[in-house]
Structure formats: structure tokens, C-alpha cells
Coordinates of C-alpha atoms in Angstrom, one line a residue:
M1 CA -0.2 0.0 -0.1
Q2 CA 0.8 3.5 -0.6
S3 CA 1.2 6.3 2.0
P4 CA 2.0 9.8 1.2
V5 CA 5.3 11.6 2.5
R6 CA 5.2 15.2 3.5
D7 CA 7.2 17.9 4.0
S8 CA 9.9 17.8 1.3
P9 CA 10.0 19.3 -2.0
V10 CA 8.1 18.0 -5.0
R11 CA 8.2 19.0 -8.4
P12 CA 4.8 20.8 -9.2
G13 CA 2.3 18.7 -10.8
F14 CA 3.9 15.4 -9.1
H15 CA 3.3 13.9 -6.1
R16 CA 4.9 11.9 -3.6
T17 CA 4.1 8.4 -2.1
E18 CA 6.0 5.8 -0.1
V19 CA 5.5 2.0 -1.0
Q20 CA 7.3 -0.6 0.7
K21 CA 9.9 2.0 2.0
T22 CA 10.7 3.3 -1.3
I23 CA 10.1 7.0 -2.3
W24 CA 7.9 7.3 -5.4
D25 CA 7.8 10.8 -6.9
V26 CA 5.2 10.4 -10.0
P27 CA 2.8 12.6 -11.7
D28 CA -0.7 13.4 -10.1
R29 CA -2.3 11.5 -13.2
Y30 CA -0.8 8.3 -11.8
T31 CA -2.8 7.3 -8.5
A32 CA -3.3 4.2 -6.0
L33 CA 0.2 2.7 -6.4
R34 CA 0.3 -0.7 -5.2
A35 CA 3.7 -2.6 -5.1
V36 CA 3.6 -5.6 -7.7
G37 CA 6.9 -7.0 -8.1
S38 CA 10.8 -6.1 -8.0
G39 CA 14.2 -7.6 -9.1
A40 CA 17.6 -6.5 -9.6
Y41 CA 17.5 -3.5 -11.3
G42 CA 14.0 -1.8 -10.3
T43 CA 10.6 -2.3 -8.7
V44 CA 7.1 -2.3 -10.5
C45 CA 3.7 -0.7 -8.6
S46 CA 0.5 -1.2 -10.1
A47 CA -1.1 2.3 -10.8
M48 CA -4.3 3.9 -11.9
D49 CA -3.9 6.5 -14.9
Q50 CA -6.5 9.0 -14.2
K51 CA -6.2 10.4 -18.1
T52 CA -7.3 7.0 -19.7
K53 CA -8.7 5.5 -16.7
E54 CA -6.6 2.2 -16.9
Q55 CA -4.5 0.6 -14.6
V56 CA -0.7 1.1 -15.6
A57 CA 2.7 -0.5 -14.6
I58 CA 5.4 1.9 -13.4
K59 CA 8.6 0.6 -13.4
K60 CA 11.4 2.6 -11.1
L61 CA 14.8 2.0 -11.8
Y62 CA 16.8 1.2 -8.9
R63 CA 20.0 3.8 -8.8
P64 CA 20.1 3.6 -12.3
F65 CA 23.3 5.7 -12.3
Q66 CA 25.2 4.0 -9.6
S67 CA 28.0 2.8 -12.0
L68 CA 28.6 2.3 -16.2
I69 CA 27.0 -1.0 -16.4
H70 CA 23.9 0.4 -14.8
A71 CA 23.5 3.6 -16.9
K72 CA 24.1 2.2 -20.0
R73 CA 21.7 -0.9 -19.2
A74 CA 19.2 2.0 -18.2
Y75 CA 19.8 3.5 -21.6
R76 CA 19.3 0.3 -23.4
E77 CA 16.1 -0.8 -21.7
L78 CA 14.7 2.9 -22.5
R79 CA 15.7 2.9 -26.2
L80 CA 14.4 -0.8 -26.7
L81 CA 10.9 0.1 -25.3
R82 CA 11.1 3.2 -27.6
H83 CA 11.7 1.3 -30.2
I84 CA 8.9 -1.5 -29.9
Q85 CA 5.4 -0.7 -31.2
H86 CA 3.4 -4.0 -31.2
D87 CA 0.2 -5.8 -29.7
N88 CA 2.4 -8.9 -28.4
V89 CA 5.4 -7.2 -27.1
I90 CA 5.2 -4.6 -23.9
S91 CA 5.6 -1.0 -25.1
L92 CA 6.3 2.3 -23.3
L93 CA 3.1 4.7 -22.8
D94 CA 5.5 7.2 -20.6
V95 CA 8.5 7.7 -19.3
F96 CA 9.6 10.7 -16.6
T97 CA 11.9 12.0 -13.9
P98 CA 10.8 14.2 -11.1
D99 CA 14.2 15.5 -11.2
S100 CA 13.2 18.2 -14.5
A101 CA 16.9 20.0 -14.2
L102 CA 19.9 17.5 -15.7
E103 CA 22.0 18.6 -12.7
K104 CA 20.0 17.1 -10.3
F105 CA 18.5 14.1 -12.7
Q106 CA 19.1 10.8 -10.2
T107 CA 16.1 8.7 -11.5
F108 CA 13.7 8.1 -13.8
Y109 CA 10.4 5.9 -14.2
M110 CA 9.0 4.0 -17.1
V111 CA 5.1 3.2 -17.6
M112 CA 4.1 0.3 -19.3
P113 CA 0.5 -1.7 -19.7
F114 CA -0.3 -3.5 -16.6
V115 CA -0.9 -7.1 -17.1
A116 CA -2.1 -8.9 -14.0
Q117 CA -1.2 -12.6 -14.9
D118 CA 1.7 -14.2 -16.5
L119 CA 1.9 -17.5 -18.3
G120 CA 3.6 -19.3 -15.4
R121 CA 1.3 -18.7 -12.8
I122 CA -1.5 -19.4 -15.1
M123 CA 0.0 -22.9 -16.2
K124 CA 0.1 -23.5 -12.2
K125 CA -3.4 -23.2 -11.8
K126 CA -4.8 -25.1 -14.4
R127 CA -4.0 -27.0 -17.5
L128 CA -5.2 -25.0 -20.8
S129 CA -7.5 -26.1 -23.5
D130 CA -5.6 -26.8 -27.0
R131 CA -7.3 -24.1 -28.5
I132 CA -6.1 -21.4 -26.0
I133 CA -2.8 -22.9 -26.4
T134 CA -3.0 -22.0 -30.1
Y135 CA -4.1 -19.0 -29.7
L136 CA -1.2 -17.8 -27.0
F137 CA 1.6 -19.6 -29.2
Y138 CA 0.5 -17.6 -32.4
Q139 CA 0.7 -14.5 -30.5
L140 CA 4.1 -15.5 -28.9
L141 CA 5.4 -16.5 -32.7
R142 CA 3.9 -13.2 -33.9
G143 CA 5.8 -11.2 -31.3
L144 CA 9.1 -12.7 -32.1
K145 CA 9.0 -12.3 -35.8
Y146 CA 8.2 -8.3 -34.8
I147 CA 11.2 -8.1 -32.4
H148 CA 13.6 -10.6 -34.8
S149 CA 13.0 -8.3 -37.6
A150 CA 14.1 -5.4 -35.5
G151 CA 17.5 -7.3 -35.4
I152 CA 16.8 -8.1 -31.3
I153 CA 17.0 -11.1 -29.4
H154 CA 14.9 -11.4 -26.2
R155 CA 17.3 -13.8 -24.8
D156 CA 15.2 -14.7 -21.6
L157 CA 12.0 -16.3 -22.6
K158 CA 9.8 -18.2 -20.0
P159 CA 6.5 -18.5 -19.4
G160 CA 6.9 -15.8 -16.3
N161 CA 8.2 -13.0 -19.2
L162 CA 5.0 -13.9 -21.1
A163 CA 2.0 -11.6 -19.9
V164 CA -1.5 -12.9 -20.7
N165 CA -5.0 -10.9 -19.8
E166 CA -8.3 -12.4 -19.3
N167 CA -8.8 -12.5 -23.3
C168 CA -5.9 -14.5 -23.5
E169 CA -4.0 -11.6 -25.1
L170 CA -0.4 -12.3 -24.9
K171 CA 2.7 -9.7 -24.5
I172 CA 6.2 -10.5 -24.0
L173 CA 7.8 -8.9 -21.3
D174 CA 11.2 -7.9 -19.8
F175 CA 13.4 -6.7 -22.2
G176 CA 16.3 -5.5 -20.0
L177 CA 18.9 -8.5 -21.4
A178 CA 17.6 -8.0 -24.9
R179 CA 20.3 -6.9 -27.2
Q180 CA 20.8 -6.8 -30.9
T181 CA 21.8 -10.0 -33.2
E182 CA 25.4 -9.0 -33.5
S183 CA 26.5 -8.2 -30.0
E184 CA 28.8 -10.3 -27.6
M185 CA 26.8 -12.5 -25.6
T186 CA 27.2 -14.3 -22.0
G187 CA 26.2 -18.0 -21.6
Y188 CA 24.3 -17.5 -18.5
V189 CA 21.1 -15.4 -19.3
V190 CA 18.0 -17.7 -20.4
T191 CA 16.5 -19.4 -17.4
R192 CA 18.3 -22.7 -17.5
W193 CA 15.3 -24.9 -18.1
Y194 CA 14.3 -22.6 -21.6
R195 CA 18.1 -22.4 -22.4
A196 CA 19.4 -23.4 -25.9
P197 CA 22.3 -25.8 -26.5
E198 CA 24.3 -23.3 -27.9
V199 CA 24.0 -21.4 -24.9
I200 CA 25.2 -24.2 -22.7
F201 CA 27.8 -25.2 -25.2
N202 CA 29.2 -21.4 -24.6
W203 CA 28.9 -19.9 -28.0
M204 CA 29.6 -16.3 -28.1
H205 CA 28.0 -15.3 -30.8
Y206 CA 24.2 -17.1 -31.2
S207 CA 21.4 -15.9 -32.9
Q208 CA 17.6 -15.3 -32.6
T209 CA 17.0 -19.0 -32.9
V210 CA 18.0 -19.0 -28.9
D211 CA 14.2 -17.5 -28.8
I212 CA 12.7 -20.4 -31.0
W213 CA 14.3 -23.1 -28.9
A214 CA 13.0 -21.5 -25.7
A215 CA 9.2 -20.9 -27.3
A216 CA 9.2 -24.5 -28.3
C217 CA 9.9 -25.4 -24.5
I218 CA 7.0 -23.1 -23.7
L219 CA 4.7 -25.0 -26.5
A220 CA 5.5 -28.4 -25.0
E221 CA 5.1 -27.2 -21.6
M222 CA 1.5 -25.6 -22.2
L223 CA 0.4 -28.9 -23.9
T224 CA 2.0 -31.4 -21.3
G225 CA 1.7 -29.5 -18.4
T226 CA 5.3 -30.6 -17.1
V227 CA 8.7 -28.7 -17.9
L228 CA 10.3 -30.3 -20.9
F229 CA 13.8 -30.2 -19.8
Q230 CA 14.2 -29.8 -16.0
G231 CA 17.8 -29.9 -15.6
H232 CA 19.3 -29.6 -12.0
D233 CA 22.5 -27.8 -13.6
S234 CA 24.1 -27.1 -16.8
I235 CA 25.3 -30.3 -17.4
D236 CA 21.9 -32.3 -16.3
Q237 CA 20.0 -29.8 -19.0
L238 CA 22.4 -30.6 -21.5
N239 CA 22.1 -34.6 -20.8
K240 CA 18.0 -33.9 -21.0
I241 CA 18.2 -32.1 -24.1
L242 CA 20.7 -34.8 -25.9
H243 CA 18.4 -37.5 -24.7
L244 CA 15.6 -36.3 -27.2
T245 CA 17.7 -34.5 -29.8
G246 CA 20.2 -37.3 -29.9
T247 CA 24.1 -35.8 -29.6
P248 CA 25.5 -33.6 -32.3
D249 CA 26.7 -34.8 -35.7
S250 CA 30.4 -33.8 -36.8
S251 CA 29.1 -30.9 -38.9
M252 CA 27.6 -29.7 -35.9
V253 CA 30.5 -30.0 -33.6
K254 CA 32.8 -28.3 -36.6
K255 CA 30.6 -25.1 -35.6
M256 CA 31.3 -24.6 -32.2
Q257 CA 33.8 -21.7 -31.5
S258 CA 34.8 -23.2 -28.0
K259 CA 37.7 -26.1 -28.3
D260 CA 36.3 -27.0 -24.8
A261 CA 32.7 -27.6 -26.0
Q262 CA 33.8 -29.6 -28.6
S263 CA 35.9 -32.0 -26.8
Y264 CA 33.2 -32.1 -24.2
V265 CA 30.4 -32.9 -26.5
Q266 CA 33.0 -35.6 -28.9
G267 CA 33.5 -37.5 -25.2
L268 CA 29.7 -37.8 -24.6
P269 CA 28.3 -41.4 -25.4
S270 CA 26.3 -41.5 -28.5
Q271 CA 22.6 -41.1 -28.4
K272 CA 20.2 -41.1 -31.5
K273 CA 17.5 -38.4 -31.8
K274 CA 14.3 -39.9 -30.5
N275 CA 10.8 -40.4 -32.4
F276 CA 8.9 -37.4 -31.2
K277 CA 5.6 -39.0 -32.0
E278 CA 6.6 -41.5 -29.9
M279 CA 7.9 -39.6 -27.1
F280 CA 4.5 -37.4 -27.3
P281 CA 2.3 -39.8 -28.0
T282 CA -1.0 -37.9 -26.9
M283 CA 0.3 -34.8 -28.5
N284 CA -1.5 -33.0 -31.9
E285 CA 0.4 -34.6 -34.7
K286 CA 1.1 -30.9 -36.1
A287 CA 2.0 -29.6 -32.6
V288 CA 4.4 -32.4 -32.7
S289 CA 5.5 -31.4 -36.4
L290 CA 6.1 -27.8 -35.6
L291 CA 8.0 -28.6 -31.9
E292 CA 10.3 -31.0 -34.0
G293 CA 11.0 -27.9 -36.3
M294 CA 12.1 -25.8 -33.5
L295 CA 14.0 -27.9 -31.3
L296 CA 17.0 -28.8 -33.7
L297 CA 20.3 -28.7 -32.2
D298 CA 21.8 -26.8 -34.9
P299 CA 20.4 -23.1 -34.7
E300 CA 20.8 -22.8 -38.0
K301 CA 18.4 -25.6 -38.7
R302 CA 15.5 -24.5 -36.6
L303 CA 12.3 -22.9 -37.9
T304 CA 12.6 -18.9 -37.9
A305 CA 9.1 -17.4 -36.1
K306 CA 8.0 -16.3 -39.8
Q307 CA 8.4 -19.9 -40.8
G308 CA 6.7 -21.2 -37.3
L309 CA 3.8 -18.9 -38.1
A310 CA 2.9 -20.6 -41.5
H311 CA 3.2 -23.9 -39.7
P312 CA 0.1 -26.1 -40.1
F313 CA -0.2 -26.1 -36.8
L314 CA -1.4 -22.3 -36.5
T315 CA -3.2 -22.2 -39.9
E316 CA -6.3 -21.1 -37.8
Y317 CA -4.8 -17.6 -36.8
H318 CA -1.7 -17.1 -39.6
D319 CA -2.5 -14.0 -41.5
P320 CA 0.4 -12.7 -43.1
D321 CA -1.0 -9.2 -43.4
S322 CA -1.4 -9.2 -39.8
E323 CA 2.0 -10.3 -38.9
P324 CA 4.3 -7.1 -39.4
D325 CA 8.0 -6.6 -39.3
S326 CA 9.4 -3.7 -37.4
E327 CA 12.1 -1.3 -38.9
L328 CA 15.5 -1.9 -37.6
Y329 CA 16.5 -1.3 -34.2
D330 CA 19.2 1.1 -34.3
D331 CA 21.8 0.2 -31.5
S332 CA 24.9 2.1 -32.8
F333 CA 24.9 3.7 -29.3
E334 CA 26.3 0.0 -27.7
S335 CA 30.2 1.2 -29.3
L336 CA 29.8 4.1 -27.5
E337 CA 32.4 4.4 -24.7
L338 CA 30.7 7.2 -22.9
D339 CA 31.2 7.8 -19.1
V340 CA 28.0 7.5 -16.7
G341 CA 27.4 11.6 -16.7
E342 CA 27.2 11.2 -20.5
W343 CA 24.6 8.1 -20.5
K344 CA 23.0 10.0 -17.8
S345 CA 22.7 13.3 -20.1
L346 CA 21.5 10.8 -23.1
I347 CA 18.8 9.5 -20.9
H348 CA 17.4 12.5 -19.7
M349 CA 17.3 13.9 -23.2
E350 CA 15.2 11.0 -24.3
I351 CA 12.8 11.5 -21.4
M352 CA 12.6 15.4 -22.4
T353 CA 11.7 14.8 -25.7
F354 CA 9.1 11.6 -25.4
D355 CA 6.0 11.9 -27.1
P356 CA 3.4 9.2 -26.0
K357 CA 1.7 10.0 -29.7
N358 CA 5.2 8.7 -31.5
P359 CA 7.0 7.0 -28.6
G360 CA 9.6 5.6 -31.3
K361 CA 11.0 8.7 -32.3
T362 CA 14.1 8.8 -30.1
A363 CA 16.3 11.8 -29.4
M364 CA 19.4 10.0 -31.1

């Protein structure tokens, strides 16, 4: 719950509230703040937007300028959210700071649509019907097609990062970790159970198909009611994957950039790929076929989001005219070597130039 905090200056048009011992300075249009979650980088409250009469989520970043890494990460998240404009991906409704002058700028808040439930919570409560599963998965691939066309990889897809409302409308959440395709990447981003094998093999340059692998794991979980690859650690995770897919062939091993990974995989006992129909005997044949095309060890051979949308499993919903691509996302700022003050200045400029009617128009 919120409680008003008095006796300290607040920017005109803003009000100050304390939520779980954290001070929130927000525009007067946002009322009834309630804490809904927190992580390493920020806290999220739900609020009522008195202007639109809709519930929103407000994210307050935790000390975004405490270090160079935090400042650049904050700028990255803001730029990503500003770029994305799609029904099935979380978007930025507003961004503001109570610190109007750059000299006093210490924190900022991002406003997004509020969604009370995520797919992970929903699956724990009940089994989903085949029709709902098909509709949800269609929306997931539709959102992935859009972000992938921008040159963006999500990198952390899991049921908890998929918001679903009472109308079964799905939005992909949590773009704090997302990076563009060509960037250097670290091996431990995706929650282990949804982690693609090439991430476990520690390839440095992986592609958008890590999201396709994660999406396939989510589809299998929706259809069966159980996690597909529930590894206790990375080695166990890899073993569970190879039990289904078989061990990599020689052409696949050659693609691995890590000699240690090559040696490790070549030393594994040989396993043949399992028959997917036998592994999933009660599953719809079209769903099995789609899973088989997405759960390929070689990331270059995996179906893309666009190909997945055209698969017979999704015929009921597939409409190429309503599956838009994005403009290419400009992440040229990633190569900039700036100090914290310069990143802060860029973020401040983005906030001051934000236009809710044209959120994708950035300052840079």
C-alpha cells in the first residue's frame, strides 16, 4: 500500500508516495500505487492512470546511475522499449523523471500496460485447452517475428516473461537483457530450463533462434503440463536435451567456437534422436511437427518465427497481412564509450523529448 510523504519539495504536477519503504515521485495522473514486484534493477508498481482510466505498471529503476554498467543498461532498456510498437510485445506508454534539471537528475520511471497474470502462474493453476494454447503460441511467434525483424534477440523467454490478460491476449515482457543480434553475449542469461543448447555450449555469437528454442520449450510445457527439460544444472540440462535430440553430428561439432565444448561433446556417449511422436504420444501431430522443427540442435536449421507462423499447427490464426515486421533497431550507441554523466545526459534527453503519440521517435 502507499502512504503520502510530506515536508519535502516535490516537482509541480507530481505527488510523493511511499511504497514498501521506497519513495515514489510520480505525476498527479498516476494514483493508487501498489507494489507488484521487484528485481535486481528496479521495482514495479501498479497504478491507475486518471487520464486514460486504465491500470498501468510503473517501473522505477534502482539507482540507474550508480555505475557505468547500470547507466548503459538503463539507456538500452529505454531505447528498446521506445522502439517496440506491437500488440504482442510490451510497449512504453510514458517515461518521466521528478528531476526536471539535468544537474539534479537521479532517477526515472517507465510506464507500461499493466497485466496481472503471466503464463507461468496461469499454468500452475490449470491446464490450458488446445485452442487457447494454439492462440497463445500464435501470439508468441507473432511477437517474436516482430522483434527478430528489428534485429533484436530477447534472450530470456520463459513463461514468467509472457503476460496474459483475461482475453487471452499475450505480451512478451522484460527486455532489460535483450540485445541486438551481432553483440557479444554471455552464456548464462536464459533461465536454465528454456536455455538453448548453443548457450550451454557457450557460443559467443548466437542468434535469434535461441528464442525459438525457448518458445518450443514453452509450447511443450503448455501442451503436456510439465517442463520439457528440467535440468538440475547446466550439464544435466544438456544431457536431458540430448536424450531427446540425440548427440550433435560432426558438422554441428565443427560449428562450435569453443574447443572445450567440442572436446566435451565428442566425449559424450552417442545417442540417436528420439521419435518425437513416440515421445509425445498424446500430442496433436501438427504440434509435434512444429516442435520437431524448432527443437533442432543446429540453430541454423531451426524454424524462424516467420516459418513457425506459417506451420499447419497455426493455420487457424495465421494471416501474413497482420504479422508485421519492425524497422531495424539502431543500437549504434552500444559501441559508444561514454562515462556515467554522458549516459545520464542521453537518458535525460530521451525523457524530455518523449512523445506518447510517437514513442518510437528517439532523441538520437
